[in-house]
Amino acid sequence: MGIRRDVADRLLRAASDAADPRDGVLSRADLRALGVGRDRVSSHVRAGRWRLHGRHTVALHTGELSPTAHAWRGVYESTGDARVDGVTSLKAAGVTGLTDTVVHISLHHLCQVRCIDGVVQHKVSRRLPDECALPGLPRTPPALAALRAAQWAVSDRQAALFLVLPVQQRITTAETLHVTHSQYAGRRRRALIAQLIDDIADGAHSLGELDLVPALRRRGLPTPTRQAIRRVDGRTRYLDVCWEDIGLALEIDGAAHSAGLEVTFDHFRQNAITLGGDIILRMNLIGLRLGREEFLDQVVRAHAELTAGRRG
């Protein structure tokens, strides 16, 4: 005997309501809990109303899955203690500017993994006490997601991007990154990630670590003046490094330079100094951390060209 029509309609409405916040997908277990068993799922699929997306994922429509639905599918298909993590979790938290389209899932290292199209599974040694506390989509909080994304990144530059963007976009803070990193250091890039977090958080102490003057001397350049003074619009301004004889200056921007309107004020200041005759090469601490030699190449080239121009 088939299920009564009114009961079938009620179950269908319940399933639709449950799937709505998940962009139209549910797991077979979710459907069973609602009273929709395997036979009823198969009936909807055969009728062309629903569509299967793996062993465990059922879409209550036949269209393409949205990014949110893909994330839920990654959790459903991975089973175990699966959580959306890394870049995918950052995107779910609202971080923009990330182009990775696969779904990153973390699993406890004792869980079994299998090949799932469009899903990358990462085993983690342990879970933090509060990393599964967010409502809705099972995902790690932004700070932990940023740390793991940096650990799983394909390059140091990509790792820096995953740490910088959520702080710049106010999804998390450098302080939260620091605390989370003290709780979960991970296995890859431990030292680099710690340095990057310090650069993002403050940067003042990092200038000593990244002192360019010895490196410039090794490149054959004369010793420059540190904290050279300029008068701009009646105010005293300081240049981090300057070769006074040729008017070449270097400015290294810490985290404070990206706060509020500081970028705007820095541009006004640099424009005024340039109009006064100095040429300024700028780099932030993150860029200096990741591309130190590339920046030094630019400095050496600028020094050579300005020196040649002065002689000419």
CSV table of C-alpha atoms in Angstrom, one decimal:
chain,number,residue,atom,x,y,z
A,1,MET,CA,0.0,0.0,0.0
A,2,GLY,CA,1.4,3.4,-1.0
A,3,ILE,CA,1.8,6.3,1.4
A,4,ARG,CA,-1.3,8.5,1.7
A,5,ARG,CA,-1.3,11.6,-0.5
A,6,ASP,CA,-1.7,14.0,2.4
A,7,VAL,CA,1.1,12.4,4.3
A,8,ALA,CA,3.3,12.4,1.2
A,9,ASP,CA,2.7,16.1,0.7
A,10,ARG,CA,3.4,16.9,4.4
A,11,LEU,CA,6.7,15.0,4.2
A,12,LEU,CA,7.6,16.8,1.0
A,13,ARG,CA,7.0,20.2,2.5
A,14,ALA,CA,9.0,19.2,5.6
A,15,ALA,CA,11.9,18.1,3.4
A,16,SER,CA,11.7,21.3,1.3
A,17,ASP,CA,11.7,23.5,4.4
A,18,ALA,CA,14.7,21.6,5.9
A,19,ALA,CA,16.6,21.9,2.6
A,20,ASP,CA,15.9,25.6,2.0
A,21,PRO,CA,18.7,27.0,4.3
A,22,ARG,CA,21.1,24.5,2.7
A,23,ASP,CA,20.4,25.7,-0.8
A,24,GLY,CA,18.2,22.7,-1.7
A,25,VAL,CA,20.3,19.7,-0.5
A,26,LEU,CA,19.9,17.2,2.3
A,27,SER,CA,21.6,14.0,3.2
A,28,ARG,CA,19.9,10.6,3.1
A,29,ALA,CA,20.1,10.5,6.9
A,30,ASP,CA,18.4,13.9,7.1
A,31,LEU,CA,15.6,12.6,4.9
A,32,ARG,CA,15.2,9.4,6.9
A,33,ALA,CA,14.9,11.5,10.1
A,34,LEU,CA,12.0,13.4,8.4
A,35,GLY,CA,10.3,10.2,7.5
A,36,VAL,CA,11.4,10.1,3.8
A,37,GLY,CA,13.0,6.7,3.2
A,38,ARG,CA,15.1,5.2,0.5
A,39,ASP,CA,12.1,4.1,-1.7
A,40,ARG,CA,10.5,7.6,-1.6
A,41,VAL,CA,13.9,9.2,-2.5
A,42,SER,CA,14.2,6.8,-5.4
A,43,SER,CA,10.7,7.6,-6.6
A,44,HIS,CA,11.4,11.3,-6.7
A,45,VAL,CA,14.7,10.8,-8.5
A,46,ARG,CA,13.0,8.5,-11.1
A,47,ALA,CA,10.3,11.1,-11.6
A,48,GLY,CA,12.9,13.8,-12.4
A,49,ARG,CA,12.0,15.9,-9.3
A,50,TRP,CA,15.2,15.2,-7.3
A,51,ARG,CA,18.8,14.4,-8.2
A,52,LEU,CA,21.5,12.4,-6.4
A,53,HIS,CA,25.0,14.0,-6.0
A,54,GLY,CA,26.9,11.1,-4.5
A,55,ARG,CA,26.3,8.3,-2.0
A,56,HIS,CA,24.7,10.5,0.6
A,57,THR,CA,23.7,13.8,-0.9
A,58,VAL,CA,20.2,14.4,-2.4
A,59,ALA,CA,19.2,17.7,-4.1
A,60,LEU,CA,15.5,18.4,-3.9
A,61,HIS,CA,15.8,19.9,-7.5
A,62,THR,CA,17.6,19.0,-10.7
A,63,GLY,CA,19.5,22.3,-11.3
A,64,GLU,CA,23.1,23.1,-10.6
A,65,LEU,CA,24.4,23.2,-7.0
A,66,SER,CA,25.3,26.5,-5.5
A,67,PRO,CA,28.6,27.0,-3.7
A,68,THR,CA,26.7,26.6,-0.4
A,69,ALA,CA,25.1,23.4,-1.6
A,70,HIS,CA,28.5,22.1,-2.8
A,71,ALA,CA,29.9,22.8,0.7
A,72,TRP,CA,27.1,20.8,2.3
A,73,ARG,CA,27.7,18.0,-0.2
A,74,GLY,CA,31.4,17.9,0.8
A,75,VAL,CA,30.4,17.4,4.4
A,76,TYR,CA,27.7,14.8,3.6
A,77,GLU,CA,30.0,12.8,1.3
A,78,SER,CA,33.0,12.9,3.6
A,79,THR,CA,31.0,11.6,6.6
A,80,GLY,CA,32.9,11.1,9.9
A,81,ASP,CA,33.5,14.4,11.8
A,82,ALA,CA,33.8,16.3,8.5
A,83,ARG,CA,33.9,20.1,8.7
A,84,VAL,CA,34.2,22.7,5.9
A,85,ASP,CA,37.7,24.2,6.5
A,86,GLY,CA,40.4,26.3,5.0
A,87,VAL,CA,39.6,28.5,2.0
A,88,THR,CA,36.0,27.1,1.8
A,89,SER,CA,35.3,28.1,5.4
A,90,LEU,CA,36.8,31.5,4.8
A,91,LYS,CA,34.5,32.0,1.8
A,92,ALA,CA,31.5,30.8,3.9
A,93,ALA,CA,32.4,33.4,6.6
A,94,GLY,CA,32.3,36.2,3.9
A,95,VAL,CA,35.9,36.6,2.8
A,96,THR,CA,36.0,37.8,-0.8
A,97,GLY,CA,38.8,37.7,-3.3
A,98,LEU,CA,39.3,33.9,-3.1
A,99,THR,CA,39.0,32.0,-6.3
A,100,ASP,CA,39.5,28.4,-5.2
A,101,THR,CA,36.4,26.4,-6.3
A,102,VAL,CA,37.0,23.0,-4.7
A,103,VAL,CA,35.5,22.3,-1.3
A,104,HIS,CA,38.1,21.9,1.5
A,105,ILE,CA,37.1,19.5,4.2
A,106,SER,CA,39.0,18.6,7.4
A,107,LEU,CA,38.6,15.2,9.1
A,108,HIS,CA,40.1,13.8,12.2
A,109,HIS,CA,43.2,11.7,11.3
A,110,LEU,CA,41.5,8.5,12.3
A,111,CYS,CA,38.6,9.0,9.9
A,112,GLN,CA,38.6,7.2,6.5
A,113,VAL,CA,39.0,9.4,3.4
A,114,ARG,CA,37.9,8.6,-0.2
A,115,CYS,CA,38.1,10.3,-3.5
A,116,ILE,CA,35.2,12.7,-4.0
A,117,ASP,CA,34.9,14.8,-7.1
A,118,GLY,CA,35.3,18.5,-6.3
A,119,VAL,CA,36.3,17.9,-2.7
A,120,VAL,CA,39.7,17.9,-1.1
A,121,GLN,CA,39.9,16.2,2.3
A,122,HIS,CA,42.6,17.1,4.8
A,123,LYS,CA,43.3,15.0,7.9
A,124,VAL,CA,44.0,17.0,11.1
A,125,SER,CA,45.6,15.7,14.2
A,126,ARG,CA,43.1,17.0,16.6
A,127,ARG,CA,40.0,19.3,17.0
A,128,LEU,CA,40.0,22.4,19.1
A,129,PRO,CA,37.2,22.6,21.7
A,130,ASP,CA,35.3,25.4,20.0
A,131,GLU,CA,36.0,24.7,16.3
A,132,CYS,CA,32.7,23.0,15.7
A,133,ALA,CA,30.5,25.4,17.6
A,134,LEU,CA,29.2,27.6,14.7
A,135,PRO,CA,25.5,27.1,13.7
A,136,GLY,CA,24.4,26.0,10.2
A,137,LEU,CA,27.0,24.6,7.9
A,138,PRO,CA,29.6,22.6,9.9
A,139,ARG,CA,32.7,24.7,9.4
A,140,THR,CA,35.7,25.9,11.4
A,141,PRO,CA,35.8,29.5,12.7
A,142,PRO,CA,37.6,32.1,10.5
A,143,ALA,CA,40.9,32.3,12.4
A,144,LEU,CA,41.4,28.5,12.4
A,145,ALA,CA,40.3,28.3,8.8
A,146,ALA,CA,42.9,30.9,7.8
A,147,LEU,CA,45.7,29.1,9.6
A,148,ARG,CA,44.8,25.8,8.0
A,149,ALA,CA,44.4,27.4,4.6
A,150,ALA,CA,47.9,28.9,5.0
A,151,GLN,CA,49.3,25.5,6.0
A,152,TRP,CA,47.6,23.8,3.0
A,153,ALA,CA,48.6,26.6,0.5
A,154,VAL,CA,50.6,25.8,-2.5
A,155,SER,CA,53.1,28.6,-1.9
A,156,ASP,CA,54.3,31.0,0.8
A,157,ARG,CA,52.7,33.9,-1.0
A,158,GLN,CA,49.3,32.2,-1.2
A,159,ALA,CA,49.7,31.4,2.5
A,160,ALA,CA,50.2,35.1,3.3
A,161,LEU,CA,47.1,36.0,1.3
A,162,PHE,CA,44.9,33.6,3.3
A,163,LEU,CA,46.1,35.2,6.5
A,164,VAL,CA,45.9,38.8,5.4
A,165,LEU,CA,42.5,38.9,3.6
A,166,PRO,CA,40.3,37.9,6.6
A,167,VAL,CA,42.0,40.5,8.8
A,168,GLN,CA,41.8,43.2,6.2
A,169,GLN,CA,38.1,42.4,5.6
A,170,ARG,CA,37.5,42.4,9.4
A,171,ILE,CA,36.3,38.8,9.4
A,172,THR,CA,38.8,38.0,12.2
A,173,THR,CA,41.6,39.8,13.9
A,174,ALA,CA,45.3,39.4,14.1
A,175,GLU,CA,45.0,38.9,17.9
A,176,THR,CA,42.6,36.0,17.3
A,177,LEU,CA,45.0,34.6,14.7
A,178,HIS,CA,47.8,34.7,17.3
A,179,VAL,CA,45.7,33.0,20.0
A,180,THR,CA,44.5,30.3,17.7
A,181,HIS,CA,48.0,29.7,16.4
A,182,SER,CA,49.2,29.2,20.0
A,183,GLN,CA,46.5,26.5,20.3
A,184,TYR,CA,47.0,24.9,16.9
A,185,ALA,CA,50.4,25.4,15.2
A,186,GLY,CA,49.9,22.7,12.6
A,187,ARG,CA,52.7,20.8,10.8
A,188,ARG,CA,53.6,23.1,7.9
A,189,ARG,CA,55.0,26.6,7.8
A,190,ARG,CA,55.0,27.0,11.6
A,191,ALA,CA,57.7,29.6,11.7
A,192,LEU,CA,56.6,31.6,8.6
A,193,ILE,CA,53.0,31.7,9.8
A,194,ALA,CA,54.0,33.0,13.2
A,195,GLN,CA,56.1,35.7,11.5
A,196,LEU,CA,53.3,36.7,9.2
A,197,ILE,CA,50.8,37.0,12.1
A,198,ASP,CA,53.3,39.2,13.9
A,199,ASP,CA,53.7,41.3,10.8
A,200,ILE,CA,49.9,41.6,10.4
A,201,ALA,CA,49.3,42.4,14.1
A,202,ASP,CA,52.0,45.0,14.7
A,203,GLY,CA,55.0,45.1,12.5
A,204,ALA,CA,57.1,47.4,14.7
A,205,HIS,CA,59.3,44.7,16.0
A,206,SER,CA,59.5,43.0,12.6
A,207,LEU,CA,61.4,46.0,11.2
A,208,GLY,CA,64.4,44.9,13.2
A,209,GLU,CA,64.2,41.4,11.9
A,210,LEU,CA,63.9,42.6,8.4
A,211,ASP,CA,66.5,45.4,8.6
A,212,LEU,CA,67.4,46.1,5.0
A,213,VAL,CA,70.6,48.1,5.6
A,214,PRO,CA,73.0,45.1,6.0
A,215,ALA,CA,71.4,43.4,2.9
A,216,LEU,CA,71.8,46.6,0.9
A,217,ARG,CA,75.5,46.8,1.9
A,218,ARG,CA,76.0,43.2,0.8
A,219,ARG,CA,74.5,44.3,-2.6
A,220,GLY,CA,77.3,46.9,-2.9
A,221,LEU,CA,75.2,50.0,-2.1
A,222,PRO,CA,76.5,52.7,0.2
A,223,THR,CA,75.1,53.0,3.7
A,224,PRO,CA,71.9,55.1,3.7
A,225,THR,CA,70.5,57.5,6.2
A,226,ARG,CA,67.9,56.0,8.5
A,227,GLN,CA,64.9,58.1,9.5
A,228,ALA,CA,65.8,61.0,7.2
A,229,ILE,CA,63.8,64.1,8.0
A,230,ARG,CA,61.7,66.1,5.5
A,231,ARG,CA,59.5,69.1,6.0
A,232,VAL,CA,56.2,68.6,4.3
A,233,ASP,CA,53.4,71.2,4.5
A,234,GLY,CA,54.9,72.6,7.7
A,235,ARG,CA,55.2,69.2,9.4
A,236,THR,CA,58.2,67.0,10.1
A,237,ARG,CA,58.1,63.7,8.2
A,238,TYR,CA,60.5,60.8,8.4
A,239,LEU,CA,61.7,58.4,5.7
A,240,ASP,CA,62.7,54.9,6.8
A,241,VAL,CA,65.8,54.7,4.6
A,242,CYS,CA,67.3,57.4,2.3
A,243,TRP,CA,70.3,58.1,0.1
A,244,GLU,CA,70.4,61.8,0.4
A,245,ASP,CA,72.9,62.4,-2.4
A,246,ILE,CA,70.6,61.0,-5.1
A,247,GLY,CA,67.2,61.5,-3.5
A,248,LEU,CA,66.2,57.8,-3.2
A,249,ALA,CA,64.1,56.7,-0.3
A,250,LEU,CA,62.6,53.5,1.0
A,251,GLU,CA,59.4,53.2,3.0
A,252,ILE,CA,58.5,50.0,4.8
A,253,ASP,CA,54.8,49.9,5.8
A,254,GLY,CA,53.7,48.1,8.9
A,255,ALA,CA,50.2,47.1,9.7
A,256,ALA,CA,49.3,50.6,11.0
A,257,HIS,CA,49.6,51.9,7.4
A,258,SER,CA,46.6,49.9,6.3
A,259,ALA,CA,44.3,51.1,9.1
A,260,GLY,CA,41.5,53.5,8.4
A,261,LEU,CA,42.6,56.5,6.3
A,262,GLU,CA,46.3,55.9,6.9
A,263,VAL,CA,46.7,54.7,3.3
A,264,THR,CA,45.2,58.0,2.0
A,265,PHE,CA,47.4,60.1,4.3
A,266,ASP,CA,50.4,58.1,3.2
A,267,HIS,CA,49.6,58.8,-0.4
A,268,PHE,CA,49.4,62.5,0.2
A,269,ARG,CA,52.7,62.4,2.1
A,270,GLN,CA,54.5,60.4,-0.6
A,271,ASN,CA,53.2,62.7,-3.3
A,272,ALA,CA,54.4,65.8,-1.5
A,273,ILE,CA,57.8,64.3,-0.9
A,274,THR,CA,58.1,63.2,-4.5
A,275,LEU,CA,57.1,66.7,-5.7
A,276,GLY,CA,60.0,67.9,-3.4
A,277,GLY,CA,62.5,65.9,-5.4
A,278,ASP,CA,62.8,62.5,-3.7
A,279,ILE,CA,61.8,59.2,-5.3
A,280,ILE,CA,60.3,56.7,-2.9
A,281,LEU,CA,60.1,52.9,-3.3
A,282,ARG,CA,57.6,51.3,-1.0
A,283,MET,CA,57.0,47.8,0.3
A,284,ASN,CA,54.9,46.5,3.2
A,285,LEU,CA,56.2,44.0,5.7
A,286,ILE,CA,54.4,41.1,4.2
A,287,GLY,CA,55.8,41.8,0.8
A,288,LEU,CA,59.3,42.2,2.3
A,289,ARG,CA,58.9,38.9,4.1
A,290,LEU,CA,57.9,37.0,1.0
A,291,GLY,CA,59.8,38.9,-1.8
A,292,ARG,CA,62.8,40.4,-0.1
A,293,GLU,CA,65.3,39.7,-2.9
A,294,GLU,CA,62.9,40.9,-5.6
A,295,PHE,CA,62.5,44.2,-3.7
A,296,LEU,CA,66.3,44.5,-3.2
A,297,ASP,CA,66.7,44.0,-7.0
A,298,GLN,CA,64.4,47.0,-7.5
A,299,VAL,CA,66.3,49.1,-5.0
A,300,VAL,CA,69.7,48.3,-6.6
A,301,ARG,CA,68.3,49.2,-10.1
A,302,ALA,CA,66.8,52.5,-8.9
A,303,HIS,CA,70.1,53.4,-7.1
A,304,ALA,CA,72.1,52.7,-10.3
A,305,GLU,CA,69.8,54.6,-12.6
A,306,LEU,CA,69.6,57.7,-10.2
A,307,THR,CA,73.4,57.7,-9.7
A,308,ALA,CA,74.0,57.5,-13.5
A,309,GLY,CA,71.5,60.3,-14.0
A,310,ARG,CA,73.1,62.5,-11.4
A,311,ARG,CA,76.6,62.0,-13.0
A,312,GLY,CA,75.1,62.8,-16.4
